[in-house]
């Protein structure tokens, strides 16, 4: 390894004037804060702006490492771009490069002009912060002791922990150290020389164990037999100040909010006032002095219109805020803290005053419907609505027995409700035969209701619903039974003349107490109809005059 002080890293990051990805047009472009890692315009982090590397990045140049002349360990810019990528693993053929890239998530493949190109750019800036790689980019290293500590950190990191992974075919069946899945012989795998040849990873599994991002250009740091990107490795060794994003090499620093700060960097996020030994309030993970917090974030009380400072409890309801002592009923002035309340016309009321003035009232007893209190386990009153009226549960009763109907079925009766038992007892139609209640499918005959199954032939008990029938002495009979019992018989076909069997309807011929269907009144010999014609009788048979002469 070369002397750390004699190595220069090559960084061409473009950040000045770049748009903020959070604020959009509200930010005029990134302007570096004098010591924070934020924009002085919008106060968003530097990394939340559209920062990019201006030139093609050779990762060894960024690390300050000498380029390797061995073609198996180094890839030229021309070869990389010719393959269509902004980075490719060294030592692979074109087919192997495609095989490697196909195993990465689509949006992380460093294809030129695709999202993966931007992803690699961001990860280079994020995983390999320039202030970790060269003292030239550090603003907080001043003393000779701090400089010496920085050099020791960098030298030990580069010699012991940091290296670049190697992609090659697995010599035998192996297991991925990340997902524990199999890596078959001749499959491409990633090896980390600092961790030995027995450990390998799928290309998509070669990630930092902390941020779980792909290790950019295979640059990794090993620590406790785990893979880290350089950023998160450095934070295992040295504390990092969240304000300036630099590692702390001073022996004196401040601890606050579970973070470590340079002693002067625990400051108000808005005005930069030093907050060591001062009261402050954390908002969006950033500390604020009391005046800035009140100016930027404190709400005005709806009642007294004064700001609700950090020393007072801020009670809120639907974007409205009150001091704890101002949160009271607008009518009775009783405190509403930990009490049920209800809003009305931009005012708030206790439950009693709200019910008295505004709550709907029962059409049965005239009392209001009161709400419940979920915190106290008190349920609100149930409200039953019917035909534009509303009742308490116990006031919605049957008009006959006066018992609450609750969730049971009921039958409307004018403007009232009747429970099913009372309706069946007093109002429901009942079958003329069995006297049972007709709930559905009844039959009406001579203004009398019947169950379908009860409306049957008087003689054979056949159901007559949807059947042809007639009556005798007000009793219903099916066609067959009526014909058998009461109908005249045709002298020719011997069948009943009922008007129900299709034989000529109700038209029939009678002669000397003998009867015929109209269609059956024909000459016995020639079968010509004799209806409306002269005929002769021969021993009870009908003959036309011509057949009679013969």
Coordinates of C-alpha atoms in Angstrom, one line a residue:
X1 CA 0.0 0.0 0.0
X2 CA 1.1 3.5 -0.7
X3 CA 1.4 6.2 2.0
X4 CA -2.1 7.6 2.6
X5 CA -0.7 11.1 2.6
X6 CA 0.7 10.7 -0.9
X7 CA -2.4 9.4 -2.5
X8 CA -4.9 11.6 -4.2
X9 CA -8.5 10.5 -4.9
X10 CA -10.4 11.6 -8.0
X11 CA -13.8 13.0 -7.3
X12 CA -16.0 14.9 -9.8
X13 CA -19.3 15.3 -8.0
X14 CA -21.7 17.9 -9.3
X15 CA -23.9 19.3 -6.5
X16 CA -24.0 23.1 -6.7
X17 CA -27.4 24.3 -8.1
X18 CA -28.8 20.8 -8.4
X19 CA -32.6 20.6 -7.8
X20 CA -34.0 19.1 -4.5
X21 CA -35.8 15.8 -5.0
X22 CA -38.0 16.6 -1.9
X23 CA -38.8 20.3 -2.5
X24 CA -38.9 20.6 -6.3
X25 CA -39.3 24.2 -7.4
X26 CA -39.4 25.5 -3.8
X27 CA -35.7 25.0 -3.7
X28 CA -33.6 27.2 -6.1
X29 CA -30.9 24.6 -6.2
X30 CA -28.3 23.1 -3.8
X31 CA -26.2 25.5 -2.0
X32 CA -23.7 24.0 0.5
X33 CA -24.2 25.1 4.2
X34 CA -21.0 26.4 5.6
X35 CA -20.5 23.3 7.8
X36 CA -23.6 21.2 7.7
X37 CA -24.2 18.4 5.1
X38 CA -27.4 20.2 4.0
X39 CA -28.6 22.8 1.5
X40 CA -28.7 26.3 3.0
X41 CA -31.7 27.1 0.9
X42 CA -34.2 24.3 1.7
X43 CA -32.3 22.7 4.6
X44 CA -32.7 19.2 3.0
X45 CA -29.7 16.8 3.1
X46 CA -27.2 17.0 0.3
X47 CA -28.0 13.5 -0.8
X48 CA -31.7 14.5 -1.3
X49 CA -30.6 16.6 -4.3
X50 CA -29.9 15.4 -7.8
X51 CA -26.2 15.0 -7.3
X52 CA -24.2 13.1 -9.9
X53 CA -20.6 12.2 -11.0
X54 CA -19.6 14.4 -13.9
X55 CA -17.2 11.9 -15.5
X56 CA -16.8 8.2 -16.0
X57 CA -15.9 6.8 -12.6
X58 CA -13.1 4.3 -12.2
X59 CA -13.6 3.1 -8.6
X60 CA -9.9 2.7 -7.9
X61 CA -9.4 6.4 -8.8
X62 CA -12.1 7.3 -6.2
X63 CA -10.5 5.2 -3.6
X64 CA -7.0 6.7 -4.4
X65 CA -5.7 3.2 -5.2
X66 CA -3.2 2.7 -8.0
X67 CA -4.8 1.2 -11.1
X68 CA -4.0 -2.5 -11.7
X69 CA -2.3 -3.2 -15.0
X70 CA -3.5 -6.8 -14.9
X71 CA -6.3 -7.0 -17.5
X72 CA -8.0 -9.7 -15.4
X73 CA -8.3 -7.2 -12.6
X74 CA -9.0 -4.0 -14.6
X75 CA -11.5 -3.0 -17.3
X76 CA -11.0 0.0 -19.6
X77 CA -13.6 2.7 -20.1
X78 CA -13.9 1.8 -23.8
X79 CA -14.6 -1.9 -23.1
X80 CA -17.1 -1.0 -20.4
X81 CA -19.1 1.4 -22.6
X82 CA -18.8 -0.9 -25.6
X83 CA -20.6 -3.5 -23.5
X84 CA -23.3 -1.0 -22.8
X85 CA -22.7 -0.4 -19.1
X86 CA -21.1 2.2 -16.8
X87 CA -19.3 -0.6 -14.9
X88 CA -18.6 -4.3 -15.4
X89 CA -16.8 -6.9 -13.3
X90 CA -13.2 -7.4 -14.6
X91 CA -12.0 -10.7 -16.0
X92 CA -15.3 -11.8 -17.6
X93 CA -16.3 -12.5 -21.2
X94 CA -19.2 -10.7 -22.8
X95 CA -21.5 -13.8 -22.2
X96 CA -20.4 -13.9 -18.6
X97 CA -21.0 -10.2 -18.1
X98 CA -24.6 -10.7 -19.3
X99 CA -25.0 -13.7 -17.0
X100 CA -23.8 -11.7 -14.1
X101 CA -26.1 -8.7 -14.9
X102 CA -29.2 -10.9 -15.3
X103 CA -28.9 -11.9 -11.7
X104 CA -29.2 -8.3 -10.4
X105 CA -32.5 -6.4 -9.8
X106 CA -33.5 -4.7 -13.1
X107 CA -33.4 -1.2 -11.6
X108 CA -29.9 -1.8 -10.3
X109 CA -28.2 -3.0 -13.5
X110 CA -25.8 -0.2 -14.5
X111 CA -26.9 0.0 -18.1
X112 CA -26.0 3.3 -19.9
X113 CA -29.0 5.7 -19.9
X114 CA -31.2 3.4 -17.7
X115 CA -32.2 3.8 -14.0
X116 CA -29.3 1.5 -13.0
X117 CA -26.8 4.1 -14.1
X118 CA -28.3 6.7 -11.7
X119 CA -28.5 4.0 -8.9
X120 CA -24.8 3.3 -9.3
X121 CA -24.0 7.1 -9.2
X122 CA -26.0 7.5 -6.0
X123 CA -24.4 4.5 -4.3
X124 CA -20.9 5.7 -5.2
X125 CA -21.6 9.0 -3.5
X126 CA -23.4 7.4 -0.6
X127 CA -21.3 4.3 0.1
X128 CA -17.9 5.9 -0.6
X129 CA -18.2 9.4 1.0
X130 CA -15.3 11.5 -0.2
X131 CA -14.6 12.8 3.3
X132 CA -13.9 9.3 4.4
X133 CA -11.5 8.8 1.6
X134 CA -9.3 11.9 1.7
X135 CA -8.6 14.6 4.3
X136 CA -8.9 17.1 1.5
X137 CA -12.7 17.0 1.9
X138 CA -12.8 17.2 5.7
X139 CA -13.7 20.5 7.3
X140 CA -13.5 19.4 10.9
X141 CA -9.9 18.0 11.2
X142 CA -7.7 20.7 12.5
X143 CA -5.2 19.5 15.1
X144 CA -2.1 17.4 14.3
X145 CA -3.6 14.7 16.6
X146 CA -6.8 14.6 14.6
X147 CA -4.8 14.4 11.3
X148 CA -2.7 11.5 12.7
X149 CA -5.8 9.6 13.8
X150 CA -7.4 10.1 10.4
X151 CA -4.3 8.7 8.7
X152 CA -4.2 5.7 11.0
X153 CA -7.9 5.0 10.3
X154 CA -7.5 5.2 6.6
X155 CA -4.3 3.1 6.5
X156 CA -5.7 0.3 8.6
X157 CA -9.0 0.4 6.7
X158 CA -7.3 0.1 3.3
X159 CA -4.8 -2.5 4.4
X160 CA -6.9 -4.7 6.7
X161 CA -10.6 -4.2 5.9
X162 CA -11.3 -2.7 2.4
X163 CA -10.9 -4.6 -0.9
X164 CA -12.7 -5.2 -4.2
X165 CA -14.6 -8.4 -4.7
X166 CA -13.8 -10.9 -7.5
X167 CA -16.4 -12.5 -9.8
X168 CA -15.5 -16.0 -11.1
X169 CA -17.0 -19.4 -11.7
X170 CA -17.5 -21.5 -8.6
X171 CA -15.1 -24.4 -8.7
X172 CA -17.5 -26.7 -6.9
X173 CA -21.0 -26.8 -5.3
X174 CA -21.1 -24.0 -2.7
X175 CA -23.5 -22.2 -0.5
X176 CA -24.2 -18.4 -0.6
X177 CA -23.2 -16.8 2.7
X178 CA -26.1 -14.4 2.5
X179 CA -29.2 -16.4 1.5
X180 CA -27.7 -19.9 2.2
X181 CA -28.9 -21.0 -1.3
X182 CA -26.8 -23.3 -3.5
X183 CA -24.3 -22.0 -6.0
X184 CA -23.6 -24.8 -8.4
X185 CA -20.3 -25.6 -10.0
X186 CA -19.4 -23.2 -12.9
X187 CA -22.1 -20.7 -11.7
X188 CA -20.8 -17.2 -11.3
X189 CA -20.2 -16.2 -7.7
X190 CA -18.6 -13.2 -5.9
X191 CA -15.6 -13.8 -3.6
X192 CA -14.2 -11.4 -1.0
X193 CA -10.4 -12.1 -0.6
X194 CA -10.3 -10.5 2.8
X195 CA -12.8 -13.2 4.1
X196 CA -11.1 -16.2 2.5
X197 CA -11.9 -18.4 -0.5
X198 CA -14.4 -20.6 1.4
X199 CA -17.0 -17.8 1.5
X200 CA -18.9 -16.7 -1.7
X201 CA -22.1 -14.9 -2.6
X202 CA -24.7 -14.8 -5.4
X203 CA -24.2 -11.5 -7.4
X204 CA -27.4 -10.1 -6.0
X205 CA -26.5 -11.2 -2.4
X206 CA -23.2 -9.3 -2.3
X207 CA -24.6 -6.5 -0.1
X208 CA -23.8 -4.4 2.9
X209 CA -25.1 -6.1 6.0
X210 CA -26.4 -2.8 7.4
X211 CA -28.0 -0.8 4.5
X212 CA -28.6 -4.0 2.4
X213 CA -27.6 -2.2 -0.8
X214 CA -25.5 -3.8 -3.5
X215 CA -21.9 -3.1 -2.7
X216 CA -21.1 -0.6 -5.5
X217 CA -18.5 -1.9 -8.0
X218 CA -17.9 -4.8 -5.5
X219 CA -16.0 -2.5 -3.0
X220 CA -16.5 -3.9 0.4
X221 CA -15.1 -3.7 4.0
X222 CA -14.9 -6.8 6.2
X223 CA -15.5 -6.5 9.9
X224 CA -16.4 -9.3 12.3
X225 CA -16.6 -11.6 9.3
X226 CA -19.4 -9.5 7.8
X227 CA -19.6 -7.3 4.7
X228 CA -20.1 -3.6 5.0
X229 CA -20.0 -0.7 2.6
X230 CA -17.2 1.8 3.5
X231 CA -19.7 4.2 5.1
X232 CA -21.2 1.7 7.5
X233 CA -17.8 0.1 8.2
X234 CA -16.4 3.5 9.2
X235 CA -19.2 4.0 11.6
X236 CA -18.3 0.7 13.3
X237 CA -14.8 2.1 14.0
X238 CA -15.5 5.9 14.5
X239 CA -18.6 7.9 15.5
X240 CA -20.0 10.0 12.6
X241 CA -21.5 13.4 13.2
X242 CA -25.0 13.5 11.7
X243 CA -24.8 17.3 11.1
X244 CA -21.7 17.4 8.9
X245 CA -21.5 13.7 7.9
X246 CA -17.8 13.5 8.9
X247 CA -16.2 11.0 11.1
X248 CA -15.2 12.3 14.5
X249 CA -11.5 12.1 15.3
X250 CA -11.5 14.6 18.2
X251 CA -11.4 13.2 21.7
X252 CA -14.1 15.7 22.7
X253 CA -17.6 15.5 21.2
X254 CA -21.2 15.7 22.3
X255 CA -23.7 12.9 22.6
X256 CA -27.4 13.7 22.1
X257 CA -30.5 11.9 20.7
X258 CA -28.5 8.7 20.5
X259 CA -26.1 10.3 18.1
X260 CA -22.5 11.7 18.4
X261 CA -21.9 15.3 17.3
X262 CA -18.8 17.5 17.0
X263 CA -18.9 19.7 20.0
X264 CA -20.1 22.7 18.0
X265 CA -22.5 20.9 15.7
X266 CA -25.3 20.2 18.2
X267 CA -27.1 23.3 16.9
X268 CA -30.6 24.5 16.0
X269 CA -31.5 23.1 12.6
X270 CA -33.0 26.5 11.7
X271 CA -30.8 29.2 13.1
X272 CA -27.6 27.3 13.9
X273 CA -27.6 28.4 17.6
X274 CA -25.4 26.1 19.7
X275 CA -27.6 23.9 21.9
X276 CA -25.0 22.4 24.3
X277 CA -26.4 22.9 27.8
X278 CA -29.6 24.5 26.3
X279 CA -33.2 23.3 26.0
X280 CA -34.3 22.2 22.6
X281 CA -37.1 20.3 20.9
X282 CA -36.7 17.6 18.3
X283 CA -38.8 18.0 15.2
X284 CA -38.5 15.6 12.2
X285 CA -35.4 14.2 13.8
X286 CA -33.7 17.6 14.0
X287 CA -33.1 19.7 17.1
X288 CA -34.6 23.2 17.3
X289 CA -34.1 26.0 19.8
X290 CA -37.3 27.0 21.6
X291 CA -37.8 30.4 19.7
X292 CA -37.4 28.7 16.3
X293 CA -39.7 25.8 17.3
X294 CA -42.4 28.3 18.4
X295 CA -42.0 30.3 15.2
X296 CA -42.0 27.4 12.8
X297 CA -44.2 24.7 14.4
X298 CA -46.2 26.0 17.4
X299 CA -49.9 26.1 16.9
X300 CA -52.2 29.0 18.0
X301 CA -54.8 28.1 20.5
X302 CA -58.4 28.2 19.1
X303 CA -59.7 29.7 22.4
X304 CA -57.1 32.3 23.5
X305 CA -55.4 32.7 20.1
X306 CA -51.9 32.5 21.7
X307 CA -49.1 30.2 20.6
X308 CA -49.0 26.8 22.4
X309 CA -45.4 26.7 23.6
X310 CA -43.4 23.6 24.5
X311 CA -44.2 24.1 28.2
X312 CA -47.9 23.4 27.5
X313 CA -49.7 20.4 26.3
X314 CA -51.1 20.8 22.8
X315 CA -54.6 19.2 22.5
X316 CA -55.7 18.8 18.9
X317 CA -58.9 17.8 17.0
X318 CA -59.1 17.9 13.2
X319 CA -56.3 20.4 12.6
X320 CA -57.5 22.6 15.5
X321 CA -55.4 23.1 18.6
X322 CA -56.0 24.2 22.2
X323 CA -54.0 24.7 25.4
X324 CA -55.0 22.1 27.9
X325 CA -56.6 24.7 30.2
X326 CA -58.5 26.2 27.2
X327 CA -60.1 23.0 26.0
X328 CA -63.5 23.4 27.5
X329 CA -67.2 23.3 26.7
X330 CA -68.3 26.6 25.0
X331 CA -71.6 26.6 27.0
X332 CA -71.0 25.3 30.5
X333 CA -67.2 26.0 30.5
X334 CA -66.4 22.6 32.0
X335 CA -63.0 21.1 31.1
X336 CA -63.1 18.6 28.3
X337 CA -59.7 17.0 29.0
X338 CA -60.3 13.2 29.1
X339 CA -64.0 13.8 28.6
X340 CA -66.3 13.0 25.7
X341 CA -67.1 16.0 23.5
X342 CA -68.8 16.8 20.2
X343 CA -68.2 19.7 17.7
X344 CA -71.0 21.8 16.3
X345 CA -70.8 25.0 14.2
X346 CA -67.0 25.5 14.9
X347 CA -67.6 25.1 18.7
X348 CA -67.0 22.2 21.0
X349 CA -69.5 21.0 23.6
X350 CA -69.5 18.5 26.4
X351 CA -71.8 15.5 25.7
X352 CA -74.5 16.8 28.0
X353 CA -74.7 20.3 26.4
X354 CA -74.5 18.9 22.9
X355 CA -77.3 16.5 23.6
X356 CA -79.4 19.1 25.2
X357 CA -79.0 21.5 22.2
X358 CA -78.5 19.4 19.1
X359 CA -79.0 15.7 19.6
X360 CA -81.8 13.9 17.8
X361 CA -84.7 12.9 20.0
X362 CA -86.7 9.7 20.3
X363 CA -90.2 9.9 18.8
X364 CA -91.3 7.6 21.5
X365 CA -90.1 9.2 24.8
X366 CA -88.8 12.5 23.5
X367 CA -85.4 12.0 25.2
X368 CA -82.1 12.6 23.1
X369 CA -79.9 9.8 21.7
X370 CA -76.7 10.0 23.7
X371 CA -73.3 9.0 22.4
X372 CA -70.8 6.6 24.0
X373 CA -67.3 6.9 25.4
X374 CA -65.0 4.4 23.8
X375 CA -62.2 5.1 26.3
X376 CA -64.5 4.4 29.2
X377 CA -66.1 1.5 27.6
X378 CA -69.6 3.2 27.4
X379 CA -71.6 2.3 24.4
X380 CA -73.7 4.8 22.6
X381 CA -77.5 4.4 22.4
X382 CA -78.9 2.4 19.5
X383 CA -81.2 4.3 17.2
X384 CA -84.0 2.6 15.2
X385 CA -85.4 4.4 12.2
X386 CA -88.7 3.6 10.4
X387 CA -90.8 5.8 8.1
X388 CA -88.9 8.9 8.9
X389 CA -89.1 8.5 12.6
X390 CA -86.5 7.3 15.2
X391 CA -86.7 5.5 18.5
X392 CA -84.5 4.3 21.3
X393 CA -84.1 0.6 21.3
X394 CA -86.4 0.1 24.2
X395 CA -89.0 2.6 22.8
X396 CA -89.5 0.9 19.4
X397 CA -92.3 -1.5 20.6
X398 CA -95.1 -3.6 19.2
X399 CA -98.4 -1.6 19.0
X400 CA -100.3 -4.6 20.5
X401 CA -98.1 -6.1 23.3
X402 CA -95.9 -3.0 23.9
X403 CA -92.8 -5.2 24.1
X404 CA -89.5 -3.8 22.4
X405 CA -89.0 -5.3 19.0
X406 CA -85.2 -4.8 19.0
X407 CA -83.7 -6.8 16.2
X408 CA -86.7 -9.1 15.7
X409 CA -88.8 -9.1 12.6
X410 CA -92.0 -7.0 12.5
X411 CA -94.9 -6.3 10.2
X412 CA -95.9 -2.7 9.3
X413 CA -99.5 -1.8 10.3
X414 CA -100.5 1.7 9.2
X415 CA -97.7 3.9 10.8
X416 CA -97.0 1.4 13.6
X417 CA -95.1 -1.9 13.9
X418 CA -96.5 -5.2 15.0
X419 CA -94.3 -8.1 16.2
X420 CA -94.8 -11.3 14.3
X421 CA -96.6 -13.3 17.1
X422 CA -99.2 -10.4 17.6
X423 CA -99.7 -9.9 13.9
X424 CA -100.4 -13.6 13.4
X425 CA -102.7 -13.7 16.3
X426 CA -104.8 -10.6 15.4
X427 CA -104.3 -9.5 11.8
X428 CA -102.9 -12.3 9.6
X429 CA -105.2 -14.2 7.2
X430 CA -106.0 -17.7 8.4
X431 CA -106.8 -20.8 6.3
X432 CA -110.5 -21.6 5.9
X433 CA -109.7 -25.3 6.3
X434 CA -107.0 -25.6 9.0
X435 CA -107.3 -22.2 10.6
X436 CA -103.5 -21.8 10.4
X437 CA -101.8 -18.5 9.5
X438 CA -101.1 -18.0 5.8
X439 CA -97.5 -16.7 5.6
X440 CA -97.0 -17.1 1.9
X441 CA -98.5 -18.8 -1.2
X442 CA -102.1 -18.6 -0.2
X443 CA -105.2 -19.2 -2.5
X444 CA -108.4 -17.2 -2.4
X445 CA -111.7 -18.9 -3.4
X446 CA -115.1 -17.3 -2.9
X447 CA -113.5 -14.6 -0.8
X448 CA -112.1 -17.2 1.5
X449 CA -108.3 -17.7 2.1
X450 CA -106.7 -21.1 1.9
X451 CA -103.2 -22.6 2.2
X452 CA -102.2 -23.9 -1.2
X453 CA -101.9 -27.4 0.2
X454 CA -105.3 -27.1 2.0
X455 CA -107.3 -26.1 -1.1
X456 CA -108.1 -29.6 -2.4
X457 CA -110.9 -31.6 -4.1
X458 CA -113.7 -32.4 -1.7
X459 CA -113.7 -36.1 -2.8
X460 CA -110.1 -37.1 -3.6
X461 CA -108.1 -34.4 -1.8
X462 CA -106.0 -33.5 -4.9
X463 CA -104.5 -30.0 -4.7
X464 CA -106.5 -27.7 -6.9
X465 CA -104.0 -24.7 -7.1
X466 CA -103.2 -24.2 -10.8
X467 CA -105.7 -27.0 -11.7
X468 CA -109.1 -26.8 -13.4
X469 CA -111.9 -27.3 -11.0
X470 CA -115.6 -26.6 -10.4
X471 CA -117.9 -26.6 -7.4
X472 CA -121.0 -28.2 -6.3
X473 CA -123.0 -26.9 -3.3
X474 CA -120.0 -24.5 -2.6
X475 CA -117.6 -27.4 -2.4
X476 CA -114.6 -27.6 -4.9
X477 CA -114.1 -30.7 -7.0
X478 CA -111.5 -31.6 -9.5
X479 CA -112.7 -32.2 -13.1
X480 CA -112.5 -36.0 -12.7
X481 CA -114.4 -36.2 -9.5
X482 CA -117.0 -33.7 -10.6
X483 CA -117.7 -35.6 -13.8
X484 CA -117.8 -38.9 -11.9
X485 CA -120.3 -37.6 -9.3
X486 CA -122.5 -35.0 -11.0
X487 CA -122.0 -34.5 -14.7
X488 CA -124.3 -35.8 -17.6
X489 CA -122.8 -38.6 -19.6
X490 CA -122.5 -38.5 -23.4
X491 CA -124.4 -41.3 -25.0
X492 CA -121.8 -41.8 -27.7
X493 CA -118.4 -41.5 -25.8
X494 CA -119.8 -42.2 -22.3
X495 CA -117.6 -39.4 -20.9
X496 CA -118.9 -36.7 -18.6
X497 CA -120.1 -33.4 -20.0
X498 CA -118.5 -31.0 -17.7
X499 CA -117.0 -28.2 -19.8
X500 CA -113.6 -29.0 -18.2
X501 CA -112.3 -31.8 -20.5
X502 CA -112.1 -30.0 -23.8
X503 CA -114.9 -32.0 -25.4
X504 CA -116.8 -29.1 -27.1
X505 CA -116.7 -26.8 -24.1
X506 CA -120.2 -26.5 -22.4
X507 CA -122.2 -27.1 -25.6
X508 CA -124.1 -30.3 -25.7
X509 CA -127.2 -31.8 -27.3
X510 CA -130.1 -33.2 -25.2
X511 CA -133.0 -35.4 -26.6
X512 CA -135.5 -37.4 -24.5
X513 CA -133.2 -37.4 -21.4
X514 CA -130.3 -38.5 -23.5
X515 CA -127.2 -36.2 -23.9
X516 CA -124.3 -35.8 -26.3
X517 CA -121.2 -33.7 -26.6
X518 CA -121.7 -31.4 -29.6
X519 CA -118.8 -33.2 -31.3
X520 CA -120.3 -36.6 -30.5
X521 CA -123.8 -35.8 -32.0
X522 CA -123.1 -37.5 -35.4
X523 CA -124.8 -40.1 -37.6
X524 CA -124.0 -43.6 -36.4
X525 CA -123.3 -44.8 -39.9
X526 CA -121.6 -42.0 -41.8
X527 CA -120.3 -39.9 -38.8
X528 CA -121.7 -36.6 -40.3
X529 CA -122.6 -34.0 -37.6
X530 CA -126.3 -33.9 -36.9
X531 CA -126.1 -30.6 -35.0
X532 CA -128.9 -28.3 -36.3
X533 CA -130.1 -31.0 -38.7
X534 CA -133.0 -33.4 -38.9
X535 CA -132.2 -37.0 -37.7
X536 CA -133.8 -40.3 -37.1
X537 CA -133.6 -42.6 -34.1
X538 CA -132.9 -46.3 -34.6
X539 CA -132.9 -48.3 -31.3
X540 CA -131.2 -45.4 -29.6
X541 CA -128.8 -44.6 -32.3
X542 CA -128.8 -41.4 -34.4
X543 CA -129.1 -41.7 -38.1
X544 CA -129.1 -39.0 -40.8
X545 CA -132.2 -39.2 -43.0
X546 CA -130.2 -40.7 -45.9
X547 CA -128.7 -43.5 -43.9
X548 CA -132.1 -44.0 -42.2
X549 CA -133.8 -44.6 -45.7
X550 CA -131.1 -47.1 -46.6

